[in-house]
mmCIF file of C-alpha atoms and ligand atoms in Angstrom:
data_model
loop_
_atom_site.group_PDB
_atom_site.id
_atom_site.type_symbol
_atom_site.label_atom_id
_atom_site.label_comp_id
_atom_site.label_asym_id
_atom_site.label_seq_id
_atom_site.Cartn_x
_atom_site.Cartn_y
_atom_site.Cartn_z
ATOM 1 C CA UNK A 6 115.868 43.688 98.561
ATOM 2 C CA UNK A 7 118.865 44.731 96.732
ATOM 3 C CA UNK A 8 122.229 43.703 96.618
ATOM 4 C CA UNK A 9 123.858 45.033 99.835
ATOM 5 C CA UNK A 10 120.400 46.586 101.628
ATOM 6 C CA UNK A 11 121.433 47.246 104.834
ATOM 7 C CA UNK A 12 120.173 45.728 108.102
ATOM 8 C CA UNK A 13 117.952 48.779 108.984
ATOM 9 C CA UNK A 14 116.615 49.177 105.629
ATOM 10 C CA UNK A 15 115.242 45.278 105.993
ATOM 11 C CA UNK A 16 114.375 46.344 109.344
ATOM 12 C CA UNK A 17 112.163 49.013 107.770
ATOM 13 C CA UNK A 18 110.295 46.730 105.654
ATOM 14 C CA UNK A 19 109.444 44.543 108.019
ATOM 15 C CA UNK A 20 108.058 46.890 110.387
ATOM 16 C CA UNK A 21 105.918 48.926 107.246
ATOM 17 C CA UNK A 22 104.261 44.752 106.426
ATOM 18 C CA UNK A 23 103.955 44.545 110.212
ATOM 19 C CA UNK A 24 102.554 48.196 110.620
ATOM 20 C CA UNK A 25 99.692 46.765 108.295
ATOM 21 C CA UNK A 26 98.497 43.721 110.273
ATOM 22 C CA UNK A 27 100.284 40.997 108.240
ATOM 23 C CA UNK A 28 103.524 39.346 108.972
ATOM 24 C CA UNK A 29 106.782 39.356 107.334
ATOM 25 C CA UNK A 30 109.279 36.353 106.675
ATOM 26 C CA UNK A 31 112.356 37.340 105.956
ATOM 27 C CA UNK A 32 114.270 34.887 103.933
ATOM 28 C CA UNK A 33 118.255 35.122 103.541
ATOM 29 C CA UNK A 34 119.648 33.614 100.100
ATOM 30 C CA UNK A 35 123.220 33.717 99.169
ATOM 31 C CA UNK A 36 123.092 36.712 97.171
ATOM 32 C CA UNK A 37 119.680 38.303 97.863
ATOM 33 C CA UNK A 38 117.050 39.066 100.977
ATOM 34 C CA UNK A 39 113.470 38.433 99.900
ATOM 35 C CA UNK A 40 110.805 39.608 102.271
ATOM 36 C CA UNK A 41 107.338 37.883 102.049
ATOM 37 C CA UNK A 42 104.088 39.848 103.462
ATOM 38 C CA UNK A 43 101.876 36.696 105.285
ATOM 39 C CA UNK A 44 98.444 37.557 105.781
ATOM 40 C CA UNK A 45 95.761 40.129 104.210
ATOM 41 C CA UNK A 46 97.591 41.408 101.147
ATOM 42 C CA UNK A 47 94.994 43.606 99.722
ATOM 43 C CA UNK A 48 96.150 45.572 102.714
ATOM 44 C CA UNK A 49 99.551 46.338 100.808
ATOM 45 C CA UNK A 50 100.537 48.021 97.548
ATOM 46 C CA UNK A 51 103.554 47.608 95.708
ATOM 47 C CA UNK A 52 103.972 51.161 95.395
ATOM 48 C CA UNK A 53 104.390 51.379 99.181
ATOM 49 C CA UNK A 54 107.943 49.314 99.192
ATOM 50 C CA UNK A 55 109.265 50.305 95.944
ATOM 51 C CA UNK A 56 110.117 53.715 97.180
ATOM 52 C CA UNK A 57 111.726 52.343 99.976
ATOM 53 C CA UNK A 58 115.321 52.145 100.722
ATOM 54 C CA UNK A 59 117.513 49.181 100.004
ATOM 55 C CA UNK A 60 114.302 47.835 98.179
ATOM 56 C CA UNK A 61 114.714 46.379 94.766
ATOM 57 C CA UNK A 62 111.402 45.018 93.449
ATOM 58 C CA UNK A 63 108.151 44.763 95.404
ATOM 59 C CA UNK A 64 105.353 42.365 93.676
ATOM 60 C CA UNK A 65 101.559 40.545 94.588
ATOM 61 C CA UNK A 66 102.490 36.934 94.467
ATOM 62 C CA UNK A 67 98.893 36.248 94.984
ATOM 63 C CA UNK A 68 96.178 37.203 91.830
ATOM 64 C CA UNK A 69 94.390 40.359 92.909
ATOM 65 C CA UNK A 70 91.294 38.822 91.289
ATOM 66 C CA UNK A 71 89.316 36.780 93.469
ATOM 67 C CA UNK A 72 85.535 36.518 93.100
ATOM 68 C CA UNK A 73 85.926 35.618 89.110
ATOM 69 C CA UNK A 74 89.098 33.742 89.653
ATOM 70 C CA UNK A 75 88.726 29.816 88.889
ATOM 71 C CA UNK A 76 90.861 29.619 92.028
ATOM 72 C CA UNK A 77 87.942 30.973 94.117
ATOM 73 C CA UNK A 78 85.231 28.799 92.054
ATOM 74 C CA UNK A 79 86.305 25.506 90.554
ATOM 75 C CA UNK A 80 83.135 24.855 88.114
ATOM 76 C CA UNK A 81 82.132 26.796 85.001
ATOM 77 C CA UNK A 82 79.407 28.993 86.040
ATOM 78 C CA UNK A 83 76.252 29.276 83.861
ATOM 79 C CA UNK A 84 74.223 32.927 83.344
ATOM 80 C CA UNK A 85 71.100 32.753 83.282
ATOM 81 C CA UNK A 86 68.912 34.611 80.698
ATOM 82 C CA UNK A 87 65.324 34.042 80.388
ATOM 83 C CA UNK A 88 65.236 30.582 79.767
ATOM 84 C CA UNK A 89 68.972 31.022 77.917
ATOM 85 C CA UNK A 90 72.268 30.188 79.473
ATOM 86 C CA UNK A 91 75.442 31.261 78.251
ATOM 87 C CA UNK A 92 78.683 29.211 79.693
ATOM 88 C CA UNK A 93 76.911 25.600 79.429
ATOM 89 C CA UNK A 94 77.285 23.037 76.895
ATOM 90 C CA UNK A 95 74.801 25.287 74.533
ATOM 91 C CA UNK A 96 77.261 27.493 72.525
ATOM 92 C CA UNK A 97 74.916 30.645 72.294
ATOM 93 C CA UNK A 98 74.638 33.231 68.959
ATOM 94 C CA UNK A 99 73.728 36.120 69.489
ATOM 95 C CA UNK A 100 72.776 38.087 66.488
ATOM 96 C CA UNK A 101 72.098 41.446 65.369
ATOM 97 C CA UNK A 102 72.182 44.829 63.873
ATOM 98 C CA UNK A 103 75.552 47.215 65.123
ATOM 99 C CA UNK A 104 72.300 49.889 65.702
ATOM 100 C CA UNK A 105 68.919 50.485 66.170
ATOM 101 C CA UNK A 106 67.624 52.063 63.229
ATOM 102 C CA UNK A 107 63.845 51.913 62.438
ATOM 103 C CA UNK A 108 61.077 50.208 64.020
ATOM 104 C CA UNK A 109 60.937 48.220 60.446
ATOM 105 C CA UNK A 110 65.026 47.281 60.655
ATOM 106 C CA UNK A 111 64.419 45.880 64.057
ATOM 107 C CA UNK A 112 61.321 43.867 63.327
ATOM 108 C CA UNK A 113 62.863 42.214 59.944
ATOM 109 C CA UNK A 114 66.036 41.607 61.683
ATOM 110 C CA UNK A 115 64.404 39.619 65.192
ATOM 111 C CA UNK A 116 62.573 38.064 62.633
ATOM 112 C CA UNK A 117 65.582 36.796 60.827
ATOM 113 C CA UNK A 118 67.924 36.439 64.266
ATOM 114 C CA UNK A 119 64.818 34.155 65.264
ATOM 115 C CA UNK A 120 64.335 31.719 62.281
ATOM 116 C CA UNK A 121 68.259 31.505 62.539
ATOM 117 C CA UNK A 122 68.058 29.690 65.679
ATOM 118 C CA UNK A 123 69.350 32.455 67.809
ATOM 119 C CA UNK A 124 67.373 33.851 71.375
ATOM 120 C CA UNK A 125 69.247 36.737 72.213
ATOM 121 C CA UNK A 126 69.743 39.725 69.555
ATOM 122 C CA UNK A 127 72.234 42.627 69.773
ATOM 123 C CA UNK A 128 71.770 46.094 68.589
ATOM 124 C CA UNK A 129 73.117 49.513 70.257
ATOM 125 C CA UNK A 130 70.515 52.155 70.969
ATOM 126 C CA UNK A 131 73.595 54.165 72.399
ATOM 127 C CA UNK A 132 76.925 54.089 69.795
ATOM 128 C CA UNK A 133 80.205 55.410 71.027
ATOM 129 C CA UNK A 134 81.151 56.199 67.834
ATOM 130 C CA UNK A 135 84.749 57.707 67.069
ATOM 131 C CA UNK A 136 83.709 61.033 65.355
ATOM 132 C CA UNK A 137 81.079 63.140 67.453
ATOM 133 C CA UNK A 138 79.808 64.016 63.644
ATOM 134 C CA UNK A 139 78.116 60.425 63.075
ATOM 135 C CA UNK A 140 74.886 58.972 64.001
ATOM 136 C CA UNK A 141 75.418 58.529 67.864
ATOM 137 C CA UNK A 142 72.010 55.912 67.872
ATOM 138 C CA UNK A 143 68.706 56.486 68.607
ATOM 139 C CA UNK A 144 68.664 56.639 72.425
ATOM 140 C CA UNK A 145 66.146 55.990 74.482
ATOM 141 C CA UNK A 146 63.921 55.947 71.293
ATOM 142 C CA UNK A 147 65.782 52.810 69.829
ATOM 143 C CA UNK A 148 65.576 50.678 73.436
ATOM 144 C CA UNK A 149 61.561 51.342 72.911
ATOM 145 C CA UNK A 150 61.833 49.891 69.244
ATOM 146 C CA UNK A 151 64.588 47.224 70.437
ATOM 147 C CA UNK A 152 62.364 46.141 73.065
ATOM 148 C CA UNK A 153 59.188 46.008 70.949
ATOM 149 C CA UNK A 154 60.611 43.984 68.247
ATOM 150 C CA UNK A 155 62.349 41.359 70.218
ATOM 151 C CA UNK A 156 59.488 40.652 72.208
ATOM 152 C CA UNK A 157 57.331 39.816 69.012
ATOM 153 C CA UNK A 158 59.853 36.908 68.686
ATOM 154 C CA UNK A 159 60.464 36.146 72.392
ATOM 155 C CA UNK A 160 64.194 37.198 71.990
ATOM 156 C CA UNK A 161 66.293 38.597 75.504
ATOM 157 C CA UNK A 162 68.021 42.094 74.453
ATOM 158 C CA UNK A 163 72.114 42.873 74.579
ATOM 159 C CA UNK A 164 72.742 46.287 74.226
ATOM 160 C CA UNK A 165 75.440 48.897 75.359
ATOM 161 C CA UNK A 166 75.518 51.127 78.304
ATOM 162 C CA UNK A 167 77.835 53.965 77.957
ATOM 163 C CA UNK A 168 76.789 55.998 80.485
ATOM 164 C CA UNK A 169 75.563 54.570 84.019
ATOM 165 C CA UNK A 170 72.820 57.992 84.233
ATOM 166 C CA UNK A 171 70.790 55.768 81.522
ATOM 167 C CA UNK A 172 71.125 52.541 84.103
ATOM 168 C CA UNK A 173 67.448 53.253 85.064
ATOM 169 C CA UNK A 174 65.939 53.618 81.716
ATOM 170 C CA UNK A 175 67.762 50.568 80.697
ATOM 171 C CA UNK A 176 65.993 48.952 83.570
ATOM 172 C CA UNK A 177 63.090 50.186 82.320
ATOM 173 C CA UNK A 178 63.052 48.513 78.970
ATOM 174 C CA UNK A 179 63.713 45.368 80.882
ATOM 175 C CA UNK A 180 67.160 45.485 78.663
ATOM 176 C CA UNK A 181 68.173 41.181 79.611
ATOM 177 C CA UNK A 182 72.088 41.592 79.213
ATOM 178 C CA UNK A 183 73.992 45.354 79.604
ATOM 179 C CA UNK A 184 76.734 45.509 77.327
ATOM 180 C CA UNK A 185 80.034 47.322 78.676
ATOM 181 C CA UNK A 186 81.708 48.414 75.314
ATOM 182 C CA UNK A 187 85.730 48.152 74.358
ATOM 183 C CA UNK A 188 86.267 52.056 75.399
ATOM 184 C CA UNK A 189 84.118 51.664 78.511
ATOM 185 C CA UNK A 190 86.255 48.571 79.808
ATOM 186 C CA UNK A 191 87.967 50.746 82.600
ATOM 187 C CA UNK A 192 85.642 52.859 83.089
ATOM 188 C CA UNK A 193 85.372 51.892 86.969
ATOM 189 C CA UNK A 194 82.336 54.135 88.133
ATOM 190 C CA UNK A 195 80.399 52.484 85.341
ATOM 191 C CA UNK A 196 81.590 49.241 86.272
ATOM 192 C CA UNK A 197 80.572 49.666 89.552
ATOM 193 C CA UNK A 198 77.136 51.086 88.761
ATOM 194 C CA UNK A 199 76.430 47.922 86.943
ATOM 195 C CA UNK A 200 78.023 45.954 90.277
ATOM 196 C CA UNK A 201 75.476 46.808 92.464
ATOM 197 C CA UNK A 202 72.755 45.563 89.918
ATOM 198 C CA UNK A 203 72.012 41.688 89.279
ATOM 199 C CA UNK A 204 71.475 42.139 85.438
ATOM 200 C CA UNK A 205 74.017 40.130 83.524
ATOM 201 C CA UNK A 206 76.589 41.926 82.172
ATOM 202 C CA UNK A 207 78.896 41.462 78.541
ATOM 203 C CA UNK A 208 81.990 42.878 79.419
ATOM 204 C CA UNK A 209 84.156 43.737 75.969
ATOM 205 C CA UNK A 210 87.894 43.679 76.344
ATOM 206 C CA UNK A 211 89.357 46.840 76.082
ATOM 207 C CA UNK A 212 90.940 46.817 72.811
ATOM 208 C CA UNK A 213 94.778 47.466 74.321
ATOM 209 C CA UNK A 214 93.590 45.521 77.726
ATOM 210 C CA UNK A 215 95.982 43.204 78.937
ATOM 211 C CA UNK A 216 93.994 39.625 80.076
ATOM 212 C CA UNK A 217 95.139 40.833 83.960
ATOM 213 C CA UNK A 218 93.678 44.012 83.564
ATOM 214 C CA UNK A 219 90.247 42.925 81.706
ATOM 215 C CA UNK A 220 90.279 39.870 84.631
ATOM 216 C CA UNK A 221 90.291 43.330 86.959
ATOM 217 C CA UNK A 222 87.963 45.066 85.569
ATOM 218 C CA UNK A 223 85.064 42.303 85.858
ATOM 219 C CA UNK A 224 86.373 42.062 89.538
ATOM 220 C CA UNK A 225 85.122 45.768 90.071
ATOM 221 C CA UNK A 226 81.247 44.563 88.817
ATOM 222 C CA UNK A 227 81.730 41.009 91.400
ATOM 223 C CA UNK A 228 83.206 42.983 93.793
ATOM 224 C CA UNK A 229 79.889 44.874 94.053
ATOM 225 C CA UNK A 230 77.674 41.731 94.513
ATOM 226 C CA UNK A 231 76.631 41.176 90.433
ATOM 227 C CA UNK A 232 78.492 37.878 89.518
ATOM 228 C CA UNK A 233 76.490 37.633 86.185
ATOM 229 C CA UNK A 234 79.409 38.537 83.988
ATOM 230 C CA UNK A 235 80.169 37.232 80.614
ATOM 231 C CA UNK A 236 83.435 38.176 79.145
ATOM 232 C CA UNK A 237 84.022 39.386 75.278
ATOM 233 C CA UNK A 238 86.934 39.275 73.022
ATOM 234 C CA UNK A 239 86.238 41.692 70.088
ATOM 235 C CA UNK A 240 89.712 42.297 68.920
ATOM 236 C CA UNK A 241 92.725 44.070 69.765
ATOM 237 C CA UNK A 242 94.919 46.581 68.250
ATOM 238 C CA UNK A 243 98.385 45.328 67.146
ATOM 239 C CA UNK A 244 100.719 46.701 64.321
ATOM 240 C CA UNK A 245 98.644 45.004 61.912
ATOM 241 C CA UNK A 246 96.572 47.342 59.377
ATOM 242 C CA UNK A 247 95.258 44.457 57.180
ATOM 243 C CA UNK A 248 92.124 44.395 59.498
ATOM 244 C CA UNK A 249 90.297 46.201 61.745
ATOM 245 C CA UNK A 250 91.514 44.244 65.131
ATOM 246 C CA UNK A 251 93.007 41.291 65.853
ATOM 247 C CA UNK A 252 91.098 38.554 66.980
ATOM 248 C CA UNK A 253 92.594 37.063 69.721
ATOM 249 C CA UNK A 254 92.060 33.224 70.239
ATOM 250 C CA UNK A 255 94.701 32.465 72.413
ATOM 251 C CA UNK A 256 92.617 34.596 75.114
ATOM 252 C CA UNK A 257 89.676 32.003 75.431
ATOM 253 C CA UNK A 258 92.071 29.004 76.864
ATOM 254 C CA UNK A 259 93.488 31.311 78.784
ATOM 255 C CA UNK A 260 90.304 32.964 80.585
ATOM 256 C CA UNK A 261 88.890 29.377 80.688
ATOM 257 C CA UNK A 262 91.844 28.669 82.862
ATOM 258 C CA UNK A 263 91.893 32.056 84.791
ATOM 259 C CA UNK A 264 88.378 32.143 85.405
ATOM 260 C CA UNK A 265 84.927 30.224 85.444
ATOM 261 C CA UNK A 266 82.944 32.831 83.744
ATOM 262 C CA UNK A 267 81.815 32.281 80.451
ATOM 263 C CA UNK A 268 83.923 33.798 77.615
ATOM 264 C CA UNK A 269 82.136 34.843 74.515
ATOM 265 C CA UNK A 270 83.660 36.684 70.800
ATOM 266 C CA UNK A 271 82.678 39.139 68.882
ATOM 267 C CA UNK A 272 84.357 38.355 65.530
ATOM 268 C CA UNK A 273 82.610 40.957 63.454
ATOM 269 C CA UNK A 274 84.221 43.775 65.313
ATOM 270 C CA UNK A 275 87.609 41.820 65.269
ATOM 271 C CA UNK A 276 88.059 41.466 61.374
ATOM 272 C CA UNK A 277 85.864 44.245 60.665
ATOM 273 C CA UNK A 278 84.670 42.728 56.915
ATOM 274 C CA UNK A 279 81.362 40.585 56.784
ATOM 275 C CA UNK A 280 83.651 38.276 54.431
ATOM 276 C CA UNK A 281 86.260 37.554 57.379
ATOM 277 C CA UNK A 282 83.447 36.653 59.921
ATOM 278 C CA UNK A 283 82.898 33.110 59.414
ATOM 279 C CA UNK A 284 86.223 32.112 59.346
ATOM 280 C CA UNK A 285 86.819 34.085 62.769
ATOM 281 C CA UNK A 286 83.637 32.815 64.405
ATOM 282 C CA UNK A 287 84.373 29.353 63.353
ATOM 283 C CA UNK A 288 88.143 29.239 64.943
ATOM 284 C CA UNK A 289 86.407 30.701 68.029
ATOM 285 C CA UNK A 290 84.185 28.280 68.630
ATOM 286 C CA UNK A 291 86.639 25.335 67.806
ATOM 287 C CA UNK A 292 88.998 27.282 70.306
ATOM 288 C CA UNK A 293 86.188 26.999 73.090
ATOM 289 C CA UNK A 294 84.514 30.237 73.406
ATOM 290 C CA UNK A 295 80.654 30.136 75.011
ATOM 291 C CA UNK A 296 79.350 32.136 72.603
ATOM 292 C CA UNK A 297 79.411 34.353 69.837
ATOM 293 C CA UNK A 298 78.712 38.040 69.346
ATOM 294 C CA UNK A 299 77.601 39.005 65.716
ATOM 295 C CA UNK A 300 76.416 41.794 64.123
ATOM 296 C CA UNK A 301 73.934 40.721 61.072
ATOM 297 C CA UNK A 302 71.574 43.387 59.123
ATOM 298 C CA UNK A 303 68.580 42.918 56.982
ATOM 299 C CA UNK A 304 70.419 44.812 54.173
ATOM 300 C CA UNK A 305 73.832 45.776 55.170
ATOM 301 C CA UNK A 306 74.442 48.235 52.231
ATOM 302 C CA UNK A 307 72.209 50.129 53.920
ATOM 303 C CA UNK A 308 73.338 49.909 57.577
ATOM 304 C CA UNK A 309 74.122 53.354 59.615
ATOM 305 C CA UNK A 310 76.685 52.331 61.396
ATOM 306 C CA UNK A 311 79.576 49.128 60.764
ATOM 307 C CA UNK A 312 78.091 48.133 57.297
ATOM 308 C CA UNK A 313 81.172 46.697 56.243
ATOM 309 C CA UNK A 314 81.365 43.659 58.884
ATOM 310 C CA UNK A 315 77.440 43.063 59.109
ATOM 311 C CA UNK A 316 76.238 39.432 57.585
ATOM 312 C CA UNK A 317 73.479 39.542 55.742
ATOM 313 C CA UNK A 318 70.292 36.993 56.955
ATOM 314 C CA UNK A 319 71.467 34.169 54.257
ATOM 315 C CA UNK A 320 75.307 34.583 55.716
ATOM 316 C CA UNK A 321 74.269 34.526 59.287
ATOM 317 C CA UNK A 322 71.606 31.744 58.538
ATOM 318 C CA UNK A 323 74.532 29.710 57.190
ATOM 319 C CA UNK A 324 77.322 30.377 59.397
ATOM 320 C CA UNK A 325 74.755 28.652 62.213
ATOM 321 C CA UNK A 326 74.687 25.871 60.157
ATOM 322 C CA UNK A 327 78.723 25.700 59.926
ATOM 323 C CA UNK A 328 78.974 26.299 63.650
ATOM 324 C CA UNK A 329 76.747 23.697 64.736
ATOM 325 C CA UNK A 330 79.301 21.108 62.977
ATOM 326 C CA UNK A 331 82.295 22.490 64.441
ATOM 327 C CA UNK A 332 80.474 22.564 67.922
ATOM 328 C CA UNK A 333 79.316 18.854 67.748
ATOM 329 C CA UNK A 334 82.619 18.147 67.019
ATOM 330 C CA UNK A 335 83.859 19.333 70.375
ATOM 331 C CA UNK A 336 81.049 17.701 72.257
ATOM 332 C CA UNK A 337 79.149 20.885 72.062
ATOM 333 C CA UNK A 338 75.702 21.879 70.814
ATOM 334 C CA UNK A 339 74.486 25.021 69.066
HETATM 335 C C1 PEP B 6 79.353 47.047 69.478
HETATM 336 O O1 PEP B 6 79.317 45.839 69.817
HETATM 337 O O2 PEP B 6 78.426 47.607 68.910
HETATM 338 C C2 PEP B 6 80.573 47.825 69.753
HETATM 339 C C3 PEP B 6 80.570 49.151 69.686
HETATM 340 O O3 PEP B 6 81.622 47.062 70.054
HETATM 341 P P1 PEP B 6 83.036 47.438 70.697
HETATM 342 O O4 PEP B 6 82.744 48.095 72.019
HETATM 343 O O5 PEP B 6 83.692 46.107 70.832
HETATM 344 O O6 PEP B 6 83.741 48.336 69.730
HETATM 345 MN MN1 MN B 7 79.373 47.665 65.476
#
């Protein structure tokens, strides 16, 4: 309460917390009144004391995550994949093109994201791309030629669902993870869509998402009974213009603290130039991250979309060789 809140406008408090089922202890300090709410507090709002009277400051004390909180689940939890997990002792690469392009691009590249010791392969069939003008993928078309190519090389699928009306034909292509994209991050109807499905999910941070409100949003797919949720750092925006995003290591301690889901990176979308990647996706693994998101092309000269980050297959093949050193190291394996 403020400074000199008057005995009715504590009384008011109390009785709004009491109106709601919970209890209210009021607690008198020398120079201020602080009220607590005991009991259900997802029953109360801030916003429904700070208008009040004689109130200062109204907060949560208590996190308003709860299913993906490490408070509600003390061990790591492991997705399973096929026969991959992500969040166990395995540090997991997943490797691919930024889109699907041709039927022949897809084949060479499982082929390469295979030999490089990877199971899992990215590639977008739908792009949210900044400029309605560029290629906005292949659609439906590219899950068909995603799906087909993998399977030659027994590889799960992680591509992005914009849109939750393509849910079902993403279901239809058997698509193994659903990737929830930087500008989709709060988009809670989507979020929920994907709740009420058991499909794991890779959900990117939104690139000006604070940890709370990234920690939030994967509450809205748990909330809905789908615990199969892998989070993804891909970079945020700062002042900085020397790169595309910032890559933000300090995130992964902190989400292994905050939560027992698995916390991958996508460095190729942080730095934004192949030449940074290594360096990134090296630091990110020493730092503790699950996994790594990263977008390799047969020939990335020639890539329709993000040709600028993409590795090429004698890059990628080698960063898995530098990663599997700096994973041993931390008692890891690649
Ligand atoms: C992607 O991974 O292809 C992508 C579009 O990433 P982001 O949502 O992080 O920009
Ligand atoms: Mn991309």
């Amino acid at each position: 309460m403020a400074s000199g809140a008057t005995h009715e406008q504590i009384g008011a408090v109390v009785n709004k917390i009491q109106s709601f089922g919970l209890d209210a202890n009021v607690s008198r300090g020398t120079e201020r009144i602080v009220i607590g709410a005991i009991g259900d507090e997802q029953k109360l709002d801030p916003e429904m004391f700070d208008a009040l009277a004689g109130v200062e400051y109204s907060m949560h004390v208590v996190k308003q995550y709860k299913i993906v909180s490490r408070e509600s689940h003390k061990h790591d939890s492991i997705i399973d994949i096929g026969e991959t997990r992500i969040g166990g002792n395995q540090v997991q690469v997943i490797g691919g093109p930024c889109s699907v392009e041709t039927q022949e691009q897809m084949d060479t590249a499982a082929e390469q994201v295979s030999s490089a010791g990877c199971t899992l392969m990215r590639g977008g069939a739908f792009k949210p791309r900044t400029s309605p003008y560029t290629f906005q993928g292949n659609g439906e078309e590219g899950l068909r030629m995603f799906r087909k190519a993998a399977d030659k090389y027994n590889l799960g699928i992680v591509t992005e669902l914009m849109d939750a009306r393509m849910l079902d034909t993403f279901l239809k292509y058997d698509v193994d993870v659903i990737q929830i994209g930087t500008r989709s991050m709060q988009n809670f109807e989507l979020l929920k869509e994907v709740g009420r499905i058991n499909k794991p999910v890779i959900l990117k941070r939104g690139m000006s998402a604070t940890v709370s409100e990234w920690l939030m949003a994967a509450e809205y797919i748990a909330a809905g009974g789908n615990h199969n949720i892998i989070f993804c750092e891909r970079g945020i925006r700062t002042f900085e213009t020397a790169y595309r995003n910032v890559m933000d290591v300090t995130c992964i301690p902190v989400l292994k603290k905050e939560t027992h889901l698995p916390v991958i990176v996508d460095p190729s979308h942080a730095g934004g130039k192949a030449w940074m990647v290594p360096a990134l996706a090296r630091a990110a693994v020493a730092a503790g991250a699950d996994g790594l998101l990263v977008e390799m092309h047969p020939n990335p000269c020639e890539a329709w979309c993000d040709a600028d980050q993409a590795l090429n297959p004698t890059e990628f093949q080698s960063l898995m060789g530098s990663l599997k050193g700096i994973a041993e190291a931390i008692g890891r394996t690649l």
